Coordinates of C-alpha atoms and ligand atoms in Angstrom, one line a residue:
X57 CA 5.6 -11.0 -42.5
X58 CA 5.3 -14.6 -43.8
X59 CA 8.0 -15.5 -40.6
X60 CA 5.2 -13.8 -38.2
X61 CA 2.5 -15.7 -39.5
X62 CA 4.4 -19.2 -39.7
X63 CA 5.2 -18.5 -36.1
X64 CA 1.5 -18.3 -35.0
X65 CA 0.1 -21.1 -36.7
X66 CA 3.0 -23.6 -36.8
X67 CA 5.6 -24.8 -34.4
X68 CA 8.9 -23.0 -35.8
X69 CA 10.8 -26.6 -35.0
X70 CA 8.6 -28.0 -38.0
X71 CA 9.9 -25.9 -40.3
X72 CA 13.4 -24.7 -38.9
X73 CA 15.8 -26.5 -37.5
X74 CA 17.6 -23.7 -35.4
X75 CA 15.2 -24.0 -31.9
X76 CA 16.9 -24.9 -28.7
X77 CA 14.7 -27.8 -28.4
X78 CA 16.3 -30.8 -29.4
X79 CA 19.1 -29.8 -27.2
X80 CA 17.3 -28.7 -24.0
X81 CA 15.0 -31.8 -24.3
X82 CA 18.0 -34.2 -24.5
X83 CA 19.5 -32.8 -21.5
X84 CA 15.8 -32.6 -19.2
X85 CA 16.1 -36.6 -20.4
X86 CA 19.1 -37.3 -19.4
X87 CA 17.9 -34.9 -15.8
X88 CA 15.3 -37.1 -15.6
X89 CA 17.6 -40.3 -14.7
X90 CA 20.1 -38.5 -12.3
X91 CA 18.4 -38.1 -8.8
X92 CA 22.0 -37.2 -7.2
X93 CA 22.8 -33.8 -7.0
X94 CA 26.3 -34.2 -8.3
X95 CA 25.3 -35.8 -11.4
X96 CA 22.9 -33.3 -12.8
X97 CA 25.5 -31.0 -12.1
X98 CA 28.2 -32.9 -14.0
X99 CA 25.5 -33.0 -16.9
X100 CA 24.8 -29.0 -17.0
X101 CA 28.6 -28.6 -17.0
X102 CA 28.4 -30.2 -20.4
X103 CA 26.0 -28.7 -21.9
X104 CA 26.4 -25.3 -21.2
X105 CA 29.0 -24.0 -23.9
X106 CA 26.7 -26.2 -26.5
X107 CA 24.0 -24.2 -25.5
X108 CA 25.6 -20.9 -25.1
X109 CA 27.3 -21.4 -29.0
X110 CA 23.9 -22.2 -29.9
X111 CA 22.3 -18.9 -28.5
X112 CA 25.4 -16.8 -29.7
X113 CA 24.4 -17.1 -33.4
X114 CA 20.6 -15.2 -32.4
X115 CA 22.2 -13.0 -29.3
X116 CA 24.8 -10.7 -28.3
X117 CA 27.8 -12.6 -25.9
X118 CA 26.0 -11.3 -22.6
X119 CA 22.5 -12.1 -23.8
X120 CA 23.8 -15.7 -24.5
X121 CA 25.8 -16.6 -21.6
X122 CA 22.7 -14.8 -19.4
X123 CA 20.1 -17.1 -21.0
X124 CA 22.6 -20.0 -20.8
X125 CA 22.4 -19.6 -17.6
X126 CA 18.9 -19.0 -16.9
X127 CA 17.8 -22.1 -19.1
X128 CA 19.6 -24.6 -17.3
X129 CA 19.1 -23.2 -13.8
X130 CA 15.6 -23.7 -14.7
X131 CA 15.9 -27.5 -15.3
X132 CA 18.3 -28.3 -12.1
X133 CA 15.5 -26.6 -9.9
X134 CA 12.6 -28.8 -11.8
X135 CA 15.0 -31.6 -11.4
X136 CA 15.7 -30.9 -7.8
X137 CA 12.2 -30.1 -7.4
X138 CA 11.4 -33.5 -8.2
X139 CA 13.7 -35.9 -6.5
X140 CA 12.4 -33.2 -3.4
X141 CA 16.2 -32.0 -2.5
X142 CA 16.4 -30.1 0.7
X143 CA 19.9 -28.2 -0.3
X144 CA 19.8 -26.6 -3.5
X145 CA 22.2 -26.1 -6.3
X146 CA 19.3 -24.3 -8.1
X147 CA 18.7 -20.6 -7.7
X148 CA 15.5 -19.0 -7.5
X149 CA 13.5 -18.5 -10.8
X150 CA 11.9 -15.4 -9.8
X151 CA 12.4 -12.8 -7.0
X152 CA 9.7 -11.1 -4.9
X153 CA 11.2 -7.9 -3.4
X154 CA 9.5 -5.2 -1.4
X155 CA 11.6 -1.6 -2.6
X156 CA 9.3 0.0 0.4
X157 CA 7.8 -1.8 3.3
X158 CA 5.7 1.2 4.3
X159 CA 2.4 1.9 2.5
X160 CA -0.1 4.6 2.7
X161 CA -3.3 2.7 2.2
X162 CA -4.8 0.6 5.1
X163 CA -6.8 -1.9 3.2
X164 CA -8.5 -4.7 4.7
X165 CA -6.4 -8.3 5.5
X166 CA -3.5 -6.7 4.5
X167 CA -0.4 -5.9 7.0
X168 CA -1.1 -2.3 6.7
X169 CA -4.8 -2.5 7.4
X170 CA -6.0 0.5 9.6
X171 CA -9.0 -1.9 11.3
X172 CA -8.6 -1.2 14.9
X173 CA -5.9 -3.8 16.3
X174 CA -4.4 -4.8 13.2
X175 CA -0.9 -3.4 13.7
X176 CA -0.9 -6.6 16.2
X177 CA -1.6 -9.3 13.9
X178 CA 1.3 -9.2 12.1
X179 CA 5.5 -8.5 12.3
X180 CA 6.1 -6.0 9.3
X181 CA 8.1 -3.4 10.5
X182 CA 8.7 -0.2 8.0
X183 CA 11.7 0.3 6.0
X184 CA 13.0 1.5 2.8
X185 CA 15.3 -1.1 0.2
X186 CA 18.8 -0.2 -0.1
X187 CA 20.4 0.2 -3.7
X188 CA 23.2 -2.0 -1.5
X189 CA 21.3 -4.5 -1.0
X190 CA 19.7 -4.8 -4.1
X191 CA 22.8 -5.1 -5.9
X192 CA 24.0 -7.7 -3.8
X193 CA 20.6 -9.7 -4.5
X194 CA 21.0 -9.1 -8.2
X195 CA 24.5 -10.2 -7.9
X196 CA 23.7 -13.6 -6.4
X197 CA 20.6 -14.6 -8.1
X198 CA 20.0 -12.1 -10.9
X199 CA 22.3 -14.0 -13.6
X200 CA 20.0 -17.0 -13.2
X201 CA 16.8 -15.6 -12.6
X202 CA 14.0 -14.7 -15.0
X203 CA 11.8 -12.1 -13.2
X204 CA 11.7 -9.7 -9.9
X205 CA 8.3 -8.6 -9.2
X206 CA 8.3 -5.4 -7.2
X207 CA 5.5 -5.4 -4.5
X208 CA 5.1 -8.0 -1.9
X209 CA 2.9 -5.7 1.3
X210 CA 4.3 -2.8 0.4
X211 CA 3.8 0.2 -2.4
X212 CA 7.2 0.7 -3.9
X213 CA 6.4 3.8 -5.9
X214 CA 6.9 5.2 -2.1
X215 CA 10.7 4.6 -2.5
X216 CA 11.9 7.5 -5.1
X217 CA 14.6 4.6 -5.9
X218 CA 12.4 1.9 -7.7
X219 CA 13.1 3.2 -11.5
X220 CA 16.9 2.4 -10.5
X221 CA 16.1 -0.7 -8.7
X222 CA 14.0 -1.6 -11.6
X223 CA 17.1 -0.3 -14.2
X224 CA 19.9 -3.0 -12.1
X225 CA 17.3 -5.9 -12.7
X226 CA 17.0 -5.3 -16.3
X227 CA 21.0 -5.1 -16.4
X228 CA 21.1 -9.0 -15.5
X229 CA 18.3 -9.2 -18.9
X230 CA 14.7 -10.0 -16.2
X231 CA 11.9 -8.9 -16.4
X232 CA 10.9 -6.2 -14.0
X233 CA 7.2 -6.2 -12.8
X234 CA 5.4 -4.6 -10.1
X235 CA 2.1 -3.7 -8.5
X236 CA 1.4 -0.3 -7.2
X237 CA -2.2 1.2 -6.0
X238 CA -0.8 4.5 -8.0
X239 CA -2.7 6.6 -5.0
X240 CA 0.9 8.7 -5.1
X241 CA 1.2 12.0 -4.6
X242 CA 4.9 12.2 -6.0
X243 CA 5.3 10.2 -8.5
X244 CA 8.1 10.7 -11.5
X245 CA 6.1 9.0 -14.6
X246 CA 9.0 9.7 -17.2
X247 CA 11.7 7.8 -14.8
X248 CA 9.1 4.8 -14.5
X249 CA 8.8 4.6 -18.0
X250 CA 12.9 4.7 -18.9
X251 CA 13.3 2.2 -16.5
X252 CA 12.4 -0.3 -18.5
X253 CA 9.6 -2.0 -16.6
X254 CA 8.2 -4.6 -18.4
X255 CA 4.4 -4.5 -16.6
X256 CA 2.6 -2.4 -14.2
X257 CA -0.6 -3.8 -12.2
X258 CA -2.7 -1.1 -11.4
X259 CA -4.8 -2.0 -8.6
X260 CA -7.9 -0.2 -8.5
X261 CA -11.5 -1.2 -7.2
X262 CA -14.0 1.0 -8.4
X263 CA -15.2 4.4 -10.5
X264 CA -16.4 6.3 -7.9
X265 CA -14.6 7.8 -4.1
X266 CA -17.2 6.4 -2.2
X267 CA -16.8 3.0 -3.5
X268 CA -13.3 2.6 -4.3
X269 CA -12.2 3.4 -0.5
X270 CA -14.6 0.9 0.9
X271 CA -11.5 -1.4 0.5
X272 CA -8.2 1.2 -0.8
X273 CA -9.1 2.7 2.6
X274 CA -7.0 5.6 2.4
X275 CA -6.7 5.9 -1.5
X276 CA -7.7 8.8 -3.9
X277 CA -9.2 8.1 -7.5
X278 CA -8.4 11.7 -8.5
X279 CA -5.2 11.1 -8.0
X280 CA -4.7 7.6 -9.2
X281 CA -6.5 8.4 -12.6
X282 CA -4.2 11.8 -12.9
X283 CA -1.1 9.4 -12.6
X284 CA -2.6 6.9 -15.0
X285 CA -2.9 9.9 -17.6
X286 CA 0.8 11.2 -16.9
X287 CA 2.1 7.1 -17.6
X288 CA 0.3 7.3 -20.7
X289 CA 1.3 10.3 -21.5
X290 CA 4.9 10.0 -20.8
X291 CA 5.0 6.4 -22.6
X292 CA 3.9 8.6 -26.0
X293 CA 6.0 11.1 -25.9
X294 CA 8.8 8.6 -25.1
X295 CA 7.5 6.4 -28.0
X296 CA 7.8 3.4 -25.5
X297 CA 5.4 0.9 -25.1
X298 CA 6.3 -0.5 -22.0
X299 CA 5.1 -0.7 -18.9
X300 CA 2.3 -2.7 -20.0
X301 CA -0.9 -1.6 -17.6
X302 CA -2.9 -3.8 -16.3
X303 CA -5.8 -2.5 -13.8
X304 CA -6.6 -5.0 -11.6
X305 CA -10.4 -4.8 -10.3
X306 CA -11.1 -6.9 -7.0
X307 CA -14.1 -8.1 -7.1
X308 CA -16.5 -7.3 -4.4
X309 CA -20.2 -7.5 -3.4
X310 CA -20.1 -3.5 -2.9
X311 CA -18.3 -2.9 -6.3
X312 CA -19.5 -5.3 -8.3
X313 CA -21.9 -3.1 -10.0
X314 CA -19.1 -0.7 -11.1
X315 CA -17.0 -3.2 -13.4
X316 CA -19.0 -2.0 -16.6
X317 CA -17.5 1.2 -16.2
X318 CA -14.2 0.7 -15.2
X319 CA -13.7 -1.2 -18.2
X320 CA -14.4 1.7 -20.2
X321 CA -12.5 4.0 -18.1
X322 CA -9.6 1.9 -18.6
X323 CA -10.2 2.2 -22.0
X324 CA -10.5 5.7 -22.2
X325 CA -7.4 6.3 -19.9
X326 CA -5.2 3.8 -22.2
X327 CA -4.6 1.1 -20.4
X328 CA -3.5 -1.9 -22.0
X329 CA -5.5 -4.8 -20.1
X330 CA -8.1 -4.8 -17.5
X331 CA -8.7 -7.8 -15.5
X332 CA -11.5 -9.1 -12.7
X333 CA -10.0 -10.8 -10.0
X334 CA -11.3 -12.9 -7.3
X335 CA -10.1 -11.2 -4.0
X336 CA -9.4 -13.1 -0.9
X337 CA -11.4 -13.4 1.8
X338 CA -10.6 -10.5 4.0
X339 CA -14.1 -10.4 6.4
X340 CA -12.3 -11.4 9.4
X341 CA -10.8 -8.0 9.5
X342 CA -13.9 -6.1 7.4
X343 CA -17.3 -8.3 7.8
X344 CA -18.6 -5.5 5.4
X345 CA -16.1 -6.6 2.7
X346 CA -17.4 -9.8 0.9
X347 CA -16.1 -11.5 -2.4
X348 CA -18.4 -11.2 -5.1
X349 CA -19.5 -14.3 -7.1
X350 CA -18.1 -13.1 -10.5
X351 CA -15.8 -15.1 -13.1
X352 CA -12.4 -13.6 -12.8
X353 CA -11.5 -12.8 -16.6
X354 CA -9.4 -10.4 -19.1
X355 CA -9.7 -7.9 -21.2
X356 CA -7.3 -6.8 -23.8
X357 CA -7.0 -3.3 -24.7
X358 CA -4.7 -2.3 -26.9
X359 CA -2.4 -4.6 -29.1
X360 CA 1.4 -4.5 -28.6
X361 CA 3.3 -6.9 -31.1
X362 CA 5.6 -9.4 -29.6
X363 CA 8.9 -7.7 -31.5
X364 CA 8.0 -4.8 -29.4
X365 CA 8.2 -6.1 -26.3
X366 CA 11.2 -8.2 -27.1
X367 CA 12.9 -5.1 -27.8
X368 CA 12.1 -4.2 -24.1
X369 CA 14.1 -6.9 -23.0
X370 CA 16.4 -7.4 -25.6
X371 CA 20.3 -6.4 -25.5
X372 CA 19.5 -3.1 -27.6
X373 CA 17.3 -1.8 -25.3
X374 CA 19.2 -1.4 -21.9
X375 CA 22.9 -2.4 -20.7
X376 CA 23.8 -5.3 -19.2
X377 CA 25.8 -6.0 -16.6
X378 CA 27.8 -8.0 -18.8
X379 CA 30.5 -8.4 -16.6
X380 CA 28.4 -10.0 -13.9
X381 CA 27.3 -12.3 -16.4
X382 CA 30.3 -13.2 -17.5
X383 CA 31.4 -14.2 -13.9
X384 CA 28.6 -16.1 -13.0
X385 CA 29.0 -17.8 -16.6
X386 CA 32.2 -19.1 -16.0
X387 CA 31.6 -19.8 -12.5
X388 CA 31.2 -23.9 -11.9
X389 CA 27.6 -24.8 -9.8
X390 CA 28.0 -25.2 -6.0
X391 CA 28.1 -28.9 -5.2
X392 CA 25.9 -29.1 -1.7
X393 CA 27.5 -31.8 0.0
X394 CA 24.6 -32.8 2.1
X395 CA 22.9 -36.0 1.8
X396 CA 19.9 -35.3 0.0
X397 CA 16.2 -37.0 0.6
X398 CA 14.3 -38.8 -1.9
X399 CA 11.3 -38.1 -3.2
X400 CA 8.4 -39.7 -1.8
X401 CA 6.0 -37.6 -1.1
X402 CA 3.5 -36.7 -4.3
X403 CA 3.4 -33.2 -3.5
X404 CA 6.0 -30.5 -2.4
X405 CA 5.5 -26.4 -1.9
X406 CA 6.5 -24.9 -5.4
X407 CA 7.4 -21.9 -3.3
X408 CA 10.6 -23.3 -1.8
X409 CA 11.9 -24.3 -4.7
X410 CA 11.3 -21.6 -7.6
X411 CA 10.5 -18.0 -5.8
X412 CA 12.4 -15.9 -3.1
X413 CA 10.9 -13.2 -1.5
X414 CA 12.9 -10.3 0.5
X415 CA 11.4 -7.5 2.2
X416 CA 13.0 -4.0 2.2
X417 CA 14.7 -4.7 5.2
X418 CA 16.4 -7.7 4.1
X419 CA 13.6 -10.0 5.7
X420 CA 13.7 -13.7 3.6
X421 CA 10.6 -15.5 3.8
X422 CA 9.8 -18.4 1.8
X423 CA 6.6 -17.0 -0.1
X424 CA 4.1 -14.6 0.4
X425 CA 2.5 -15.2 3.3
X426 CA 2.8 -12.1 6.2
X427 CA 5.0 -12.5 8.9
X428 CA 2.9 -13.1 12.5
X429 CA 3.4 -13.8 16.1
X430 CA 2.4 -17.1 15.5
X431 CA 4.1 -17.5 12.3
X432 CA 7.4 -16.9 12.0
X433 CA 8.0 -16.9 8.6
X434 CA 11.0 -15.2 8.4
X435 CA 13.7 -17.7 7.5
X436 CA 16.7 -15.9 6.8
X437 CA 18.7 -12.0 6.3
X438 CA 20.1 -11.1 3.3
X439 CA 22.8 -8.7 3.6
X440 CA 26.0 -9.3 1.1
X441 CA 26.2 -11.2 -2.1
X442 CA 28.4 -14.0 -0.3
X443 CA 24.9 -15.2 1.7
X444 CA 22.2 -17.8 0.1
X445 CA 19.4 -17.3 1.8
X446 CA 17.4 -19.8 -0.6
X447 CA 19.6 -22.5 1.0
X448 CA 19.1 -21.1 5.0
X449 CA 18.3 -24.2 7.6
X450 CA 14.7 -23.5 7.6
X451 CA 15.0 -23.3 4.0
X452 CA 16.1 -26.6 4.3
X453 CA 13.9 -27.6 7.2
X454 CA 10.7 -27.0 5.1
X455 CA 11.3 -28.7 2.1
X456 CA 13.2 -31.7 4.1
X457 CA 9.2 -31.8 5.3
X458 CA 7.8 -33.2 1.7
X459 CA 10.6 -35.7 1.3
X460 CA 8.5 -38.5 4.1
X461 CA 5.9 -41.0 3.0
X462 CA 2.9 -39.4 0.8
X463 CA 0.0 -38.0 3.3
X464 CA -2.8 -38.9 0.1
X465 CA -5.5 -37.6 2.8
X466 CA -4.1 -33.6 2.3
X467 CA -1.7 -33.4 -0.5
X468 CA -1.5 -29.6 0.5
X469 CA -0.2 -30.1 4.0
X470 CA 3.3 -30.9 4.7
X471 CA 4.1 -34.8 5.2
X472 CA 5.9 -35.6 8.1
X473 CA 6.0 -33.2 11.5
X474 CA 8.2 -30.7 11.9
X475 CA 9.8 -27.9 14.6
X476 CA 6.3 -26.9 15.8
X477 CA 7.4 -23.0 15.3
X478 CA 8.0 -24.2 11.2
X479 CA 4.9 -22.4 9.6
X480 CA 5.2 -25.1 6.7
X481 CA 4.1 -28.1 8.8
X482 CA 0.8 -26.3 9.2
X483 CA 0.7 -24.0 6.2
X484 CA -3.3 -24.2 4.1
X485 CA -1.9 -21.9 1.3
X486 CA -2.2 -23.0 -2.0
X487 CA 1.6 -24.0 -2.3
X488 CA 1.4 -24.7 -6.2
X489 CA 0.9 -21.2 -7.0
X490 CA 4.0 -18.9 -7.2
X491 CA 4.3 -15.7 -7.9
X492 CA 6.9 -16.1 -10.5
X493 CA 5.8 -19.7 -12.2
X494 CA 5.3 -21.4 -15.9
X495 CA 3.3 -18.6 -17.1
X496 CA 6.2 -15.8 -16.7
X497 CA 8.8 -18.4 -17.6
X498 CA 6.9 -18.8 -20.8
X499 CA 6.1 -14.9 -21.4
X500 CA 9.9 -14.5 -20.5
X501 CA 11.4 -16.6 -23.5
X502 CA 8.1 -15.9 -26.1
X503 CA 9.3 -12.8 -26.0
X504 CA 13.0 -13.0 -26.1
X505 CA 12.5 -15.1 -29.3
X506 CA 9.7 -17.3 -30.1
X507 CA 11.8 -19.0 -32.8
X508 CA 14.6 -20.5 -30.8
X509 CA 12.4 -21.0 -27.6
X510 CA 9.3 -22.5 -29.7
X511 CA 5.9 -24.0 -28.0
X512 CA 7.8 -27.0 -27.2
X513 CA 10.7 -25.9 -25.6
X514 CA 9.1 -23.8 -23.5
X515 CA 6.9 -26.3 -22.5
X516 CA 9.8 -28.3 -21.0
X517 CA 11.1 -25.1 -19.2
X518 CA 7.6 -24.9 -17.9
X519 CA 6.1 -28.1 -17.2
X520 CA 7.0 -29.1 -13.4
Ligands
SF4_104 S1 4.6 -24.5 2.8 FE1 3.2 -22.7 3.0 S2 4.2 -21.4 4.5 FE2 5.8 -22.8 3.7 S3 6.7 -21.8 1.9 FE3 5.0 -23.1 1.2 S4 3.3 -21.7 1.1 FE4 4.8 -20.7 2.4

């Protein structure tokens, strides 16, 4: 009791000496002055076992070597990130992965919208993941990754396979997330629950039929609010509290006036945290649809101690892979041999450099944006293990685009011209926002221990 309440008031490095920060923060330092490739390399060589006998006294030999592994991958990619290298020793820090391309709803702006002429504006064609080639993903990049969230355009509670999709992800000790509309008519709430996913984002946009379809065109509240019940449900009987559930309310002009009571009907259905979000502008497909002016915010539900949900992710909870992990433990980081750019322009896409997103058909595009005639953002196929798609040419094309002189009149646009069919060179996303960024690195290793990874070192695993 008195180590909970030190931990929330104080930082535990003021009052233990067992944190992984002095040794993390000595190595970002010495990171800091090595803008080669090679030589931050040559540094994480030496201070992996260090940090590995450090974590062994708290964790299990997997759990150790695992986040080894994912610690330090995060510092070469904020290093890389900032001397703007275009071939990467890094892996990704989080995974976007579509389990199901196909979805059953035909909402507005969306890949699957059902407004007349949409299948045109985009290149999404359907398919379901393989366990295959999931593996093989997990293989590559799960040892150093922190996080795979499930969903990119499509609803993967349509692939009966997501629970053991979601079950290999937690092997390599990630979080598994994923966003769903829950408008499914077969859907197995027990298996969702023992798969050990970590958080659920129900996405739901109103009380009533009428008004909830204006946008989930194609969706059925009955049926959402039935499968809410049987997650509940199963979660109790299970005595889990995981997924955490999250609905997710869009805000719009024409649902505005329902928020008040969705809140309560979360509430009442047992949901763990309801949120109002600002939607994107989708009246170019819907004029009808229109953002409404409200202040995106929060609302915790229900209370679930941070113990808890470490056990969730901890190495009693489900079985790692350890054998994997050991691999890619005692495997040495590639050396990319490529001469590498230096940094000069101030800003870079944070997409090419911390997420990778795969469709179900093995598609690799950078970030989130939707495939197009005019855009093709598909840089790469993943198929075996022995591929790195995070290091294709266009990969490598696109961030080789914010090594040039600083452009200080758009620090969102790209700096120096590219291949005109290189959606970067023209890209108006917000490029600083990932999908997997600080605030899941932070929840990720809060929750594994909030002792050895205190407010400061997680800051420096966070701050890019
Ligand atoms: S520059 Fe734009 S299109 Fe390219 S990866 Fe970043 S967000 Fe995506």
């Amino acid at each position: 009791m008195m180590q909970t309440l030190l931990d929330r008031v104080l930082p535990a490095s003021l009052y233990r000496s067992d944190t992984a920060h002095a040794a993390l923060r000595r190595l970002d330092a010495e990171l800091r002055g090595s803008n080669r490739c090679s030589d931050a390399i040559d540094r994480l060589q030496s201070a992996k076992d260090p940090l590995f006998r450090l974590l062994r006294h708290r964790f299990d030999e997997a759990s150790s070597q695992a986040l080894t592994l994912k610690a330090l991958n995060i510092l070469l990619a904020k290093t890389q990130f900032r001397a703007r290298h275009t071939h990467l020793a890094a892996n990704p820090v989080g995974l976007v992965v579509d389990p199901s391309n196909m979805c059953q709803l035909g909402c507005p702006g969306c890949v699957h919208s059902s407004s007349p002429g949409a299948s045109e504006r985009f290149v999404w064609p359907n398919g379901t993941l393989a366990e295959s080639r999931f593996r093989a993903l997990m293989e590559r990049y799960g040892p150093t990754a922190v996080a795979v969230y499930f969903c990119d355009y499509g609803e993967p509670l349509l692939n009966r396979n997501t629970p053991t999709l979601v079950r290999i992800a937690k092997s390599y000790r990630m979080q598994a997330m994923l966003s769903t509309s829950l408008s499914v008519r077969q859907f197995d709430a027990e298996a969702c629950v023992d798969s050990g996913l970590d958080f659920m984002v129900l996405s739901i946009d109103g009380v009533t039929q009428a008004v909830y379809e204006r946008f989930r065109r194609g969706g059925q509240l009955d049926l959402v609010f039935e499968n809410i019940r049987r997650l509940v449900d199963a979660r109790r009987r299970m005595g889990r509290v995981t997924p955490v559930l999250s609905w997710n309310l869009l805000a719009f002009q024409h649902n505005v006036h329902e928020i008040p009571e969705a809140l309560r009907m979360a509430r009442r259905l047992g949901v763990d945290q309801f949120r109002v979000v600002e939607p994107f502008d989708v009246s170019w497909d819907d004029p009808a649809i229109q953002p409404a002016e409200v202040k995106p915010r929060v609302v915790h539900l229900t209370w679930t101690p941070l113990r808890i949900l470490r056990g969730n992710q901890g190495e009693t909870a489900y079985t790692l892979d350890a054998e994997q992990i050991r691999r890619a433990f005692e495997q040495p980081w590639d050396r990319p041999t490529e001469q590498e750019a230096a940094a000069q322009s101030d800003h870079a896409c944070h997409w090419l450099y911390r997420n990778l997103v795969m469709d179900a058909t093995g598609r690799v595009m950078p970030c989130c944006a939707a495939p197009s005639p005019a855009n093709n953002l598909v840089f790469a196929q993943f198929d075996t293990a022995t591929d790195d798609p995070f290091n294709s040419p266009r990969h490598r094309q696109a961030r080789a685009l914010f090594a040039g002189p600083p452009d200080r009149g758009d620090m969102h646009r790209a700096a120096q011209p590219a291949s005109p069919d290189l959606p970067c060179a023209s890209c108006e996303w917000d490029q600083t926002k990932v999908n997997i960024g600080s605030r899941e690195i932070d929840r990720y290793f809060r929750q594994t221990d909030p002792i050895l990874f205190d407010k400061r070192t997680r800051q420096l695993l966070t701050s890019w």
